[in-house]
């Protein structure tokens, strides 16, 4: 990675729901063409982080800190402005229109596409399965296909940074591998910058460059994946025998 400003950067990001401090993150940086995994158990604060990056929330949390996209402070911008600048989120479960067909779902994104947008052919080359399902509605797709369509929709908008919240959830193990490998290809072949949020540490560790482990809203450990693989905290909690 070069010394250029990170594509996405958070500083002193804190989120509290009432008296409950759900996130306290001194710094998180995503470099250009980097795939960073934020992992942690259920309730660790992963979605809270994702929502704070996007400037979105369920309920009424107190949020403080800075978020920068390509060096520009976007902390005060509403979600749709962050999205327009290329900070794209695929939320848990994948955002697709259940009543629209695959074609229509993709067209809905293309209408708002930027210069960074992937073409339809590029999207189908990444997810050939979607081409076979063109006339199926979002509601008729399997969990894996829905996740692919959600990522495809984000690509059609033209991401600067892509944030994926638990893309593996509810997917058969084989599909988890397939979806995450495609994400890796986007990084390797297209230089996309991706923040991958996952409870599935075992799967995430196979594709990311760096891993950030969070627990109760705080960073417990972080580093290049090669080192994190040998971290006793990761092994004990996630990789060892009898681990989650
Ligand atoms: N809208 C909300 N109101 C109150 N507490 C919340 C809300 N959303 C999340 N929390 C709390 O914040 C903590 C982190 O939740 P979350 O970010 O959803 O975890 P994860 O995505 O890692 O499973 C949990 O203790 C959760 O109960
Ligand atoms: Mg979550």
PDB file of C-alpha atoms and ligand atoms in Angstrom:
ATOM      1  CA  UNK A   1       0.000   0.000   0.000  1.00  0.00           C
ATOM      2  CA  UNK A   2       1.265   3.495  -0.812  1.00  0.00           C
ATOM      3  CA  UNK A   3       1.470   6.493   1.494  1.00  0.00           C
ATOM      4  CA  UNK A   4      -1.616   7.961  -0.203  1.00  0.00           C
ATOM      5  CA  UNK A   5      -4.572   8.787   2.008  1.00  0.00           C
ATOM      6  CA  UNK A   6      -6.718   5.780   2.835  1.00  0.00           C
ATOM      7  CA  UNK A   7      -9.847   5.443   0.753  1.00  0.00           C
ATOM      8  CA  UNK A   8     -11.927   5.121   3.890  1.00  0.00           C
ATOM      9  CA  UNK A   9     -10.869   6.221   7.332  1.00  0.00           C
ATOM     10  CA  UNK A  10     -12.581   6.479  10.695  1.00  0.00           C
ATOM     11  CA  UNK A  11     -11.149   8.325  13.658  1.00  0.00           C
ATOM     12  CA  UNK A  12     -12.319   8.402  17.266  1.00  0.00           C
ATOM     13  CA  UNK A  13     -15.584   6.840  16.197  1.00  0.00           C
ATOM     14  CA  UNK A  14     -17.853   6.337  19.186  1.00  0.00           C
ATOM     15  CA  UNK A  15     -21.435   5.155  19.259  1.00  0.00           C
ATOM     16  CA  UNK A  16     -23.624   4.854  22.343  1.00  0.00           C
ATOM     17  CA  UNK A  17     -27.178   3.612  22.642  1.00  0.00           C
ATOM     18  CA  UNK A  18     -28.393   5.293  25.821  1.00  0.00           C
ATOM     19  CA  UNK A  19     -25.785   4.451  28.446  1.00  0.00           C
ATOM     20  CA  UNK A  20     -24.414   1.515  26.456  1.00  0.00           C
ATOM     21  CA  UNK A  21     -21.146   2.305  24.637  1.00  0.00           C
ATOM     22  CA  UNK A  22     -21.536   0.031  21.616  1.00  0.00           C
ATOM     23  CA  UNK A  23     -18.436   1.234  19.752  1.00  0.00           C
ATOM     24  CA  UNK A  24     -15.196   2.959  20.703  1.00  0.00           C
ATOM     25  CA  UNK A  25     -12.808   2.877  17.773  1.00  0.00           C
ATOM     26  CA  UNK A  26      -9.683   5.068  17.811  1.00  0.00           C
ATOM     27  CA  UNK A  27      -8.864   4.483  14.146  1.00  0.00           C
ATOM     28  CA  UNK A  28      -9.759   2.287  11.214  1.00  0.00           C
ATOM     29  CA  UNK A  29      -8.252   2.733   7.765  1.00  0.00           C
ATOM     30  CA  UNK A  30      -8.973   1.019   4.474  1.00  0.00           C
ATOM     31  CA  UNK A  31      -6.301   1.501   1.815  1.00  0.00           C
ATOM     32  CA  UNK A  32      -6.850   1.558  -1.926  1.00  0.00           C
ATOM     33  CA  UNK A  33      -7.131  -1.961  -3.275  1.00  0.00           C
ATOM     34  CA  UNK A  34      -7.192  -3.416   0.193  1.00  0.00           C
ATOM     35  CA  UNK A  35      -9.534  -6.001   1.679  1.00  0.00           C
ATOM     36  CA  UNK A  36      -9.890  -5.515   5.422  1.00  0.00           C
ATOM     37  CA  UNK A  37     -11.928  -7.859   7.576  1.00  0.00           C
ATOM     38  CA  UNK A  38     -13.673  -6.615  10.703  1.00  0.00           C
ATOM     39  CA  UNK A  39     -14.586  -9.699  12.669  1.00  0.00           C
ATOM     40  CA  UNK A  40     -16.208 -10.373  15.985  1.00  0.00           C
ATOM     41  CA  UNK A  41     -18.964 -12.327  17.662  1.00  0.00           C
ATOM     42  CA  UNK A  42     -22.644 -11.543  17.443  1.00  0.00           C
ATOM     43  CA  UNK A  43     -23.276  -8.243  19.276  1.00  0.00           C
ATOM     44  CA  UNK A  44     -19.623  -7.128  19.091  1.00  0.00           C
ATOM     45  CA  UNK A  45     -20.583  -3.871  17.392  1.00  0.00           C
ATOM     46  CA  UNK A  46     -19.920  -4.698  13.739  1.00  0.00           C
ATOM     47  CA  UNK A  47     -23.193  -3.370  12.327  1.00  0.00           C
ATOM     48  CA  UNK A  48     -22.959  -0.394  14.672  1.00  0.00           C
ATOM     49  CA  UNK A  49     -19.611   0.404  13.032  1.00  0.00           C
ATOM     50  CA  UNK A  50     -20.979  -0.064   9.516  1.00  0.00           C
ATOM     51  CA  UNK A  51     -23.967   2.155  10.247  1.00  0.00           C
ATOM     52  CA  UNK A  52     -21.759   4.865  11.734  1.00  0.00           C
ATOM     53  CA  UNK A  53     -19.591   4.820   8.607  1.00  0.00           C
ATOM     54  CA  UNK A  54     -22.687   5.270   6.466  1.00  0.00           C
ATOM     55  CA  UNK A  55     -24.280   7.811   8.791  1.00  0.00           C
ATOM     56  CA  UNK A  56     -27.316   5.669   9.301  1.00  0.00           C
ATOM     57  CA  UNK A  57     -28.938   4.178  12.372  1.00  0.00           C
ATOM     58  CA  UNK A  58     -31.794   2.223  13.716  1.00  0.00           C
ATOM     59  CA  UNK A  59     -32.922   3.898  16.938  1.00  0.00           C
ATOM     60  CA  UNK A  60     -31.180   7.012  18.204  1.00  0.00           C
ATOM     61  CA  UNK A  61     -27.545   6.422  19.044  1.00  0.00           C
ATOM     62  CA  UNK A  62     -25.110   9.155  20.032  1.00  0.00           C
ATOM     63  CA  UNK A  63     -22.399   9.149  17.383  1.00  0.00           C
ATOM     64  CA  UNK A  64     -19.151  11.112  17.483  1.00  0.00           C
ATOM     65  CA  UNK A  65     -15.897  11.044  15.558  1.00  0.00           C
ATOM     66  CA  UNK A  66     -14.785  11.514  11.976  1.00  0.00           C
ATOM     67  CA  UNK A  67     -15.282   9.515   8.805  1.00  0.00           C
ATOM     68  CA  UNK A  68     -13.264  10.357   5.699  1.00  0.00           C
ATOM     69  CA  UNK A  69     -13.679   9.140   2.151  1.00  0.00           C
ATOM     70  CA  UNK A  70     -10.689   9.832  -0.105  1.00  0.00           C
ATOM     71  CA  UNK A  71      -9.440  12.250   2.516  1.00  0.00           C
ATOM     72  CA  UNK A  72     -12.650  14.256   2.563  1.00  0.00           C
ATOM     73  CA  UNK A  73     -14.513  14.555   5.849  1.00  0.00           C
ATOM     74  CA  UNK A  74     -17.984  13.136   5.262  1.00  0.00           C
ATOM     75  CA  UNK A  75     -19.017  12.904   8.925  1.00  0.00           C
ATOM     76  CA  UNK A  76     -21.669  15.574   8.590  1.00  0.00           C
ATOM     77  CA  UNK A  77     -23.164  14.210   5.353  1.00  0.00           C
ATOM     78  CA  UNK A  78     -26.439  12.303   5.239  1.00  0.00           C
ATOM     79  CA  UNK A  79     -26.308   8.666   4.092  1.00  0.00           C
ATOM     80  CA  UNK A  80     -27.450   9.319   0.507  1.00  0.00           C
ATOM     81  CA  UNK A  81     -24.634  11.848   0.019  1.00  0.00           C
ATOM     82  CA  UNK A  82     -22.073   9.348   1.283  1.00  0.00           C
ATOM     83  CA  UNK A  83     -23.529   6.783  -1.115  1.00  0.00           C
ATOM     84  CA  UNK A  84     -23.382   9.268  -3.984  1.00  0.00           C
ATOM     85  CA  UNK A  85     -19.676   9.746  -3.266  1.00  0.00           C
ATOM     86  CA  UNK A  86     -19.139   6.013  -3.601  1.00  0.00           C
ATOM     87  CA  UNK A  87     -19.347   4.674  -0.056  1.00  0.00           C
ATOM     88  CA  UNK A  88     -21.589   1.712  -0.687  1.00  0.00           C
ATOM     89  CA  UNK A  89     -23.027  -0.711   1.816  1.00  0.00           C
ATOM     90  CA  UNK A  90     -24.442  -4.144   1.220  1.00  0.00           C
ATOM     91  CA  UNK A  91     -26.387  -4.604   4.457  1.00  0.00           C
ATOM     92  CA  UNK A  92     -26.989  -7.860   6.301  1.00  0.00           C
ATOM     93  CA  UNK A  93     -29.176 -10.108   4.180  1.00  0.00           C
ATOM     94  CA  UNK A  94     -28.371  -8.102   1.030  1.00  0.00           C
ATOM     95  CA  UNK A  95     -30.431  -5.203  -0.249  1.00  0.00           C
ATOM     96  CA  UNK A  96     -32.518  -6.339  -3.205  1.00  0.00           C
ATOM     97  CA  UNK A  97     -36.070  -5.560  -4.262  1.00  0.00           C
ATOM     98  CA  UNK A  98     -38.042  -8.743  -3.589  1.00  0.00           C
ATOM     99  CA  UNK A  99     -40.730  -8.021  -6.189  1.00  0.00           C
ATOM    100  CA  UNK A 100     -38.439  -6.882  -8.971  1.00  0.00           C
ATOM    101  CA  UNK A 101     -36.634  -9.272 -11.294  1.00  0.00           C
ATOM    102  CA  UNK A 102     -32.865  -9.562 -11.389  1.00  0.00           C
ATOM    103  CA  UNK A 103     -32.861  -7.428 -14.544  1.00  0.00           C
ATOM    104  CA  UNK A 104     -35.015  -4.778 -12.897  1.00  0.00           C
ATOM    105  CA  UNK A 105     -32.949  -4.823  -9.720  1.00  0.00           C
ATOM    106  CA  UNK A 106     -29.817  -4.152 -11.724  1.00  0.00           C
ATOM    107  CA  UNK A 107     -31.510  -1.498 -13.856  1.00  0.00           C
ATOM    108  CA  UNK A 108     -32.583   0.362 -10.719  1.00  0.00           C
ATOM    109  CA  UNK A 109     -28.901   0.780  -9.837  1.00  0.00           C
ATOM    110  CA  UNK A 110     -27.786   1.623 -13.360  1.00  0.00           C
ATOM    111  CA  UNK A 111     -30.049   4.675 -13.341  1.00  0.00           C
ATOM    112  CA  UNK A 112     -27.871   6.205 -10.650  1.00  0.00           C
ATOM    113  CA  UNK A 113     -24.552   4.879 -11.936  1.00  0.00           C
ATOM    114  CA  UNK A 114     -21.405   6.999 -11.751  1.00  0.00           C
ATOM    115  CA  UNK A 115     -18.272   6.891 -13.879  1.00  0.00           C
ATOM    116  CA  UNK A 116     -16.920   4.159 -11.616  1.00  0.00           C
ATOM    117  CA  UNK A 117     -19.843   1.856 -12.347  1.00  0.00           C
ATOM    118  CA  UNK A 118     -19.277  -1.689 -13.546  1.00  0.00           C
ATOM    119  CA  UNK A 119     -21.041  -2.597 -16.757  1.00  0.00           C
ATOM    120  CA  UNK A 120     -23.746  -5.229 -16.829  1.00  0.00           C
ATOM    121  CA  UNK A 121     -21.402  -7.575 -18.687  1.00  0.00           C
ATOM    122  CA  UNK A 122     -18.722  -7.142 -16.049  1.00  0.00           C
ATOM    123  CA  UNK A 123     -21.213  -7.922 -13.331  1.00  0.00           C
ATOM    124  CA  UNK A 124     -22.394 -11.063 -15.114  1.00  0.00           C
ATOM    125  CA  UNK A 125     -18.813 -12.172 -15.691  1.00  0.00           C
ATOM    126  CA  UNK A 126     -18.317 -12.025 -11.920  1.00  0.00           C
ATOM    127  CA  UNK A 127     -21.636 -13.669 -11.095  1.00  0.00           C
ATOM    128  CA  UNK A 128     -22.580 -15.920 -14.053  1.00  0.00           C
ATOM    129  CA  UNK A 129     -25.372 -17.375 -11.950  1.00  0.00           C
ATOM    130  CA  UNK A 130     -27.259 -14.074 -12.119  1.00  0.00           C
ATOM    131  CA  UNK A 131     -27.440 -14.251 -15.894  1.00  0.00           C
ATOM    132  CA  UNK A 132     -29.311 -17.534 -15.575  1.00  0.00           C
ATOM    133  CA  UNK A 133     -31.811 -15.937 -13.195  1.00  0.00           C
ATOM    134  CA  UNK A 134     -32.605 -12.721 -15.065  1.00  0.00           C
ATOM    135  CA  UNK A 135     -36.377 -13.121 -14.914  1.00  0.00           C
ATOM    136  CA  UNK A 136     -36.610 -14.390 -11.354  1.00  0.00           C
ATOM    137  CA  UNK A 137     -37.658 -11.882  -8.726  1.00  0.00           C
ATOM    138  CA  UNK A 138     -35.489 -11.029  -5.750  1.00  0.00           C
ATOM    139  CA  UNK A 139     -37.887 -12.994  -3.571  1.00  0.00           C
ATOM    140  CA  UNK A 140     -37.393 -16.154  -5.644  1.00  0.00           C
ATOM    141  CA  UNK A 141     -33.629 -16.176  -5.320  1.00  0.00           C
ATOM    142  CA  UNK A 142     -31.670 -18.328  -2.921  1.00  0.00           C
ATOM    143  CA  UNK A 143     -29.739 -16.628  -0.118  1.00  0.00           C
ATOM    144  CA  UNK A 144     -26.526 -16.908  -2.090  1.00  0.00           C
ATOM    145  CA  UNK A 145     -28.033 -15.511  -5.282  1.00  0.00           C
ATOM    146  CA  UNK A 146     -29.574 -12.648  -3.334  1.00  0.00           C
ATOM    147  CA  UNK A 147     -26.189 -11.797  -1.856  1.00  0.00           C
ATOM    148  CA  UNK A 148     -24.628 -11.877  -5.347  1.00  0.00           C
ATOM    149  CA  UNK A 149     -27.360  -9.597  -6.668  1.00  0.00           C
ATOM    150  CA  UNK A 150     -26.903  -7.186  -3.774  1.00  0.00           C
ATOM    151  CA  UNK A 151     -23.167  -6.961  -4.474  1.00  0.00           C
ATOM    152  CA  UNK A 152     -23.859  -6.652  -8.205  1.00  0.00           C
ATOM    153  CA  UNK A 153     -26.220  -3.752  -7.544  1.00  0.00           C
ATOM    154  CA  UNK A 154     -23.533  -1.989  -5.533  1.00  0.00           C
ATOM    155  CA  UNK A 155     -21.028  -2.515  -8.356  1.00  0.00           C
ATOM    156  CA  UNK A 156     -23.462  -1.062 -10.893  1.00  0.00           C
ATOM    157  CA  UNK A 157     -23.517   2.131  -8.794  1.00  0.00           C
ATOM    158  CA  UNK A 158     -19.746   2.463  -8.904  1.00  0.00           C
ATOM    159  CA  UNK A 159     -18.194   2.022  -5.465  1.00  0.00           C
ATOM    160  CA  UNK A 160     -15.120   3.851  -4.207  1.00  0.00           C
ATOM    161  CA  UNK A 161     -15.284   1.713  -1.093  1.00  0.00           C
ATOM    162  CA  UNK A 162     -17.567  -1.261  -0.651  1.00  0.00           C
ATOM    163  CA  UNK A 163     -18.743  -2.278   2.821  1.00  0.00           C
ATOM    164  CA  UNK A 164     -20.234  -5.755   3.209  1.00  0.00           C
ATOM    165  CA  UNK A 165     -22.103  -6.561   6.412  1.00  0.00           C
ATOM    166  CA  UNK A 166     -22.017 -10.326   7.003  1.00  0.00           C
ATOM    167  CA  UNK A 167     -22.384 -11.515   3.406  1.00  0.00           C
ATOM    168  CA  UNK A 168     -21.940 -15.103   4.563  1.00  0.00           C
ATOM    169  CA  UNK A 169     -24.944 -15.161   6.859  1.00  0.00           C
ATOM    170  CA  UNK A 170     -27.479 -17.846   5.970  1.00  0.00           C
ATOM    171  CA  UNK A 171     -25.396 -19.165   3.067  1.00  0.00           C
ATOM    172  CA  UNK A 172     -24.360 -22.769   2.517  1.00  0.00           C
ATOM    173  CA  UNK A 173     -20.618 -23.188   3.181  1.00  0.00           C
ATOM    174  CA  UNK A 174     -19.799 -23.707  -0.496  1.00  0.00           C
ATOM    175  CA  UNK A 175     -21.538 -20.460  -1.415  1.00  0.00           C
ATOM    176  CA  UNK A 176     -19.772 -18.587   1.356  1.00  0.00           C
ATOM    177  CA  UNK A 177     -16.468 -19.536  -0.243  1.00  0.00           C
ATOM    178  CA  UNK A 178     -17.716 -18.635  -3.715  1.00  0.00           C
ATOM    179  CA  UNK A 179     -19.035 -15.196  -2.695  1.00  0.00           C
ATOM    180  CA  UNK A 180     -15.930 -14.304  -0.689  1.00  0.00           C
ATOM    181  CA  UNK A 181     -13.616 -15.466  -3.463  1.00  0.00           C
ATOM    182  CA  UNK A 182     -15.455 -13.211  -5.887  1.00  0.00           C
ATOM    183  CA  UNK A 183     -14.974 -10.315  -3.483  1.00  0.00           C
ATOM    184  CA  UNK A 184     -11.264 -11.132  -3.424  1.00  0.00           C
ATOM    185  CA  UNK A 185     -11.210 -11.079  -7.241  1.00  0.00           C
ATOM    186  CA  UNK A 186     -12.757  -7.599  -7.240  1.00  0.00           C
ATOM    187  CA  UNK A 187      -9.898  -6.421  -5.075  1.00  0.00           C
ATOM    188  CA  UNK A 188      -7.162  -8.194  -7.039  1.00  0.00           C
ATOM    189  CA  UNK A 189      -8.432  -7.556 -10.552  1.00  0.00           C
ATOM    190  CA  UNK A 190     -10.164  -4.210 -10.168  1.00  0.00           C
ATOM    191  CA  UNK A 191      -8.344  -2.658  -7.238  1.00  0.00           C
ATOM    192  CA  UNK A 192     -11.590  -2.229  -5.341  1.00  0.00           C
ATOM    193  CA  UNK A 193     -11.320  -1.335  -1.637  1.00  0.00           C
ATOM    194  CA  UNK A 194     -13.502  -3.527   0.552  1.00  0.00           C
ATOM    195  CA  UNK A 195     -14.391  -3.593   4.215  1.00  0.00           C
ATOM    196  CA  UNK A 196     -15.693  -7.067   4.957  1.00  0.00           C
ATOM    197  CA  UNK A 197     -17.623  -7.394   8.212  1.00  0.00           C
ATOM    198  CA  UNK A 198     -17.977 -10.990   9.292  1.00  0.00           C
ATOM    199  CA  UNK A 199     -18.859 -13.197  12.181  1.00  0.00           C
ATOM    200  CA  UNK A 200     -17.518 -16.069  10.126  1.00  0.00           C
ATOM    201  CA  UNK A 201     -13.846 -15.569  11.007  1.00  0.00           C
ATOM    202  CA  UNK A 202     -12.815 -18.880   9.505  1.00  0.00           C
ATOM    203  CA  UNK A 203     -14.068 -17.850   6.073  1.00  0.00           C
ATOM    204  CA  UNK A 204     -12.977 -14.205   6.267  1.00  0.00           C
ATOM    205  CA  UNK A 205      -9.416 -15.088   7.232  1.00  0.00           C
ATOM    206  CA  UNK A 206      -8.996 -16.941   3.925  1.00  0.00           C
ATOM    207  CA  UNK A 207      -9.538 -13.843   1.788  1.00  0.00           C
ATOM    208  CA  UNK A 208      -8.625 -10.648   3.679  1.00  0.00           C
ATOM    209  CA  UNK A 209      -5.335  -8.720   3.760  1.00  0.00           C
ATOM    210  CA  UNK A 210      -5.798  -7.441   7.278  1.00  0.00           C
ATOM    211  CA  UNK A 211      -7.987  -8.464  10.146  1.00  0.00           C
ATOM    212  CA  UNK A 212      -9.471  -6.298  12.906  1.00  0.00           C
ATOM    213  CA  UNK A 213     -10.974  -8.250  15.788  1.00  0.00           C
ATOM    214  CA  UNK A 214     -13.581  -6.387  17.812  1.00  0.00           C
ATOM    215  CA  UNK A 215     -15.226  -7.366  21.050  1.00  0.00           C
ATOM    216  CA  UNK A 216     -17.777  -5.300  22.955  1.00  0.00           C
ATOM    217  CA  UNK A 217     -17.192  -2.388  20.628  1.00  0.00           C
ATOM    218  CA  UNK A 218     -13.425  -2.268  21.058  1.00  0.00           C
ATOM    219  CA  UNK A 219     -10.510  -3.434  18.980  1.00  0.00           C
ATOM    220  CA  UNK A 220      -9.017  -6.471  20.670  1.00  0.00           C
ATOM    221  CA  UNK A 221      -6.390  -7.233  18.070  1.00  0.00           C
ATOM    222  CA  UNK A 222      -5.506  -6.211  14.546  1.00  0.00           C
ATOM    223  CA  UNK A 223      -2.829  -6.863  11.975  1.00  0.00           C
ATOM    224  CA  UNK A 224      -1.901  -8.488   8.682  1.00  0.00           C
ATOM    225  CA  UNK A 225      -3.770 -11.726   8.223  1.00  0.00           C
ATOM    226  CA  UNK A 226      -0.594 -13.828   8.278  1.00  0.00           C
ATOM    227  CA  UNK A 227       0.154 -12.673  11.809  1.00  0.00           C
ATOM    228  CA  UNK A 228      -3.446 -12.756  12.981  1.00  0.00           C
ATOM    229  CA  UNK A 229      -3.765 -16.380  11.946  1.00  0.00           C
ATOM    230  CA  UNK A 230      -1.268 -17.220  14.701  1.00  0.00           C
ATOM    231  CA  UNK A 231      -2.777 -14.889  17.286  1.00  0.00           C
ATOM    232  CA  UNK A 232      -3.835 -16.993  20.280  1.00  0.00           C
ATOM    233  CA  UNK A 233      -6.960 -14.867  20.771  1.00  0.00           C
ATOM    234  CA  UNK A 234      -8.098 -15.643  17.238  1.00  0.00           C
ATOM    235  CA  UNK A 235      -7.172 -19.302  17.444  1.00  0.00           C
ATOM    236  CA  UNK A 236      -8.789 -19.848  20.791  1.00  0.00           C
ATOM    237  CA  UNK A 237     -12.026 -18.073  20.017  1.00  0.00           C
ATOM    238  CA  UNK A 238     -12.486 -18.832  16.338  1.00  0.00           C
ATOM    239  CA  UNK A 239     -10.140 -21.325  14.781  1.00  0.00           C
ATOM    240  CA  UNK A 240      -9.215 -23.922  17.357  1.00  0.00           C
ATOM    241  CA  UNK A 241     -11.053 -27.105  18.140  1.00  0.00           C
ATOM    242  CA  UNK A 242     -14.408 -26.447  19.720  1.00  0.00           C
ATOM    243  CA  UNK A 243     -14.230 -22.761  18.754  1.00  0.00           C
ATOM    244  CA  UNK A 244     -17.348 -20.886  17.720  1.00  0.00           C
TER     245      UNK A 244
HETATM  246  N1  LIG B   1     -30.791   0.250  17.668  1.00  0.00           N
HETATM  247  C1  LIG B   1     -30.190  -0.175  18.782  1.00  0.00           C
HETATM  248  N2  LIG B   1     -30.617   0.236  19.999  1.00  0.00           N
HETATM  249  C2  LIG B   1     -30.003  -0.167  21.129  1.00  0.00           C
HETATM  250  N3  LIG B   1     -28.952  -1.009  21.180  1.00  0.00           N
HETATM  251  C3  LIG B   1     -28.479  -1.469  19.993  1.00  0.00           C
HETATM  252  C4  LIG B   1     -29.065  -1.090  18.743  1.00  0.00           C
HETATM  253  N4  LIG B   1     -28.382  -1.709  17.746  1.00  0.00           N
HETATM  254  C5  LIG B   1     -27.424  -2.430  18.343  1.00  0.00           C
HETATM  255  N5  LIG B   1     -27.471  -2.302  19.690  1.00  0.00           N
HETATM  256  C6  LIG B   1     -26.561  -2.915  20.657  1.00  0.00           C
HETATM  257  O1  LIG B   1     -25.218  -2.614  20.296  1.00  0.00           O
HETATM  258  C7  LIG B   1     -24.378  -3.745  20.436  1.00  0.00           C
HETATM  259  C8  LIG B   1     -23.731  -4.087  19.092  1.00  0.00           C
HETATM  260  O2  LIG B   1     -24.727  -4.513  18.179  1.00  0.00           O
HETATM  261  P1  LIG B   1     -24.395  -4.749  16.643  1.00  0.00           P
HETATM  262  O3  LIG B   1     -23.577  -3.627  16.161  1.00  0.00           O
HETATM  263  O4  LIG B   1     -25.671  -5.026  15.956  1.00  0.00           O
HETATM  264  O5  LIG B   1     -23.491  -6.079  16.721  1.00  0.00           O
HETATM  265  P2  LIG B   1     -23.015  -7.064  15.549  1.00  0.00           P
HETATM  266  O6  LIG B   1     -23.372  -6.467  14.259  1.00  0.00           O
HETATM  267  O7  LIG B   1     -21.546  -7.205  15.771  1.00  0.00           O
HETATM  268  O8  LIG B   1     -23.727  -8.365  15.797  1.00  0.00           O
HETATM  269  C9  LIG B   1     -25.232  -4.857  20.997  1.00  0.00           C
HETATM  270  O9  LIG B   1     -25.094  -4.862  22.391  1.00  0.00           O
HETATM  271  C10 LIG B   1     -26.632  -4.428  20.592  1.00  0.00           C
HETATM  272  O10 LIG B   1     -27.575  -4.922  21.499  1.00  0.00           O
HETATM  273 MG1  LIG B   2     -24.469  -7.159  12.658  1.00  0.00          MG
END
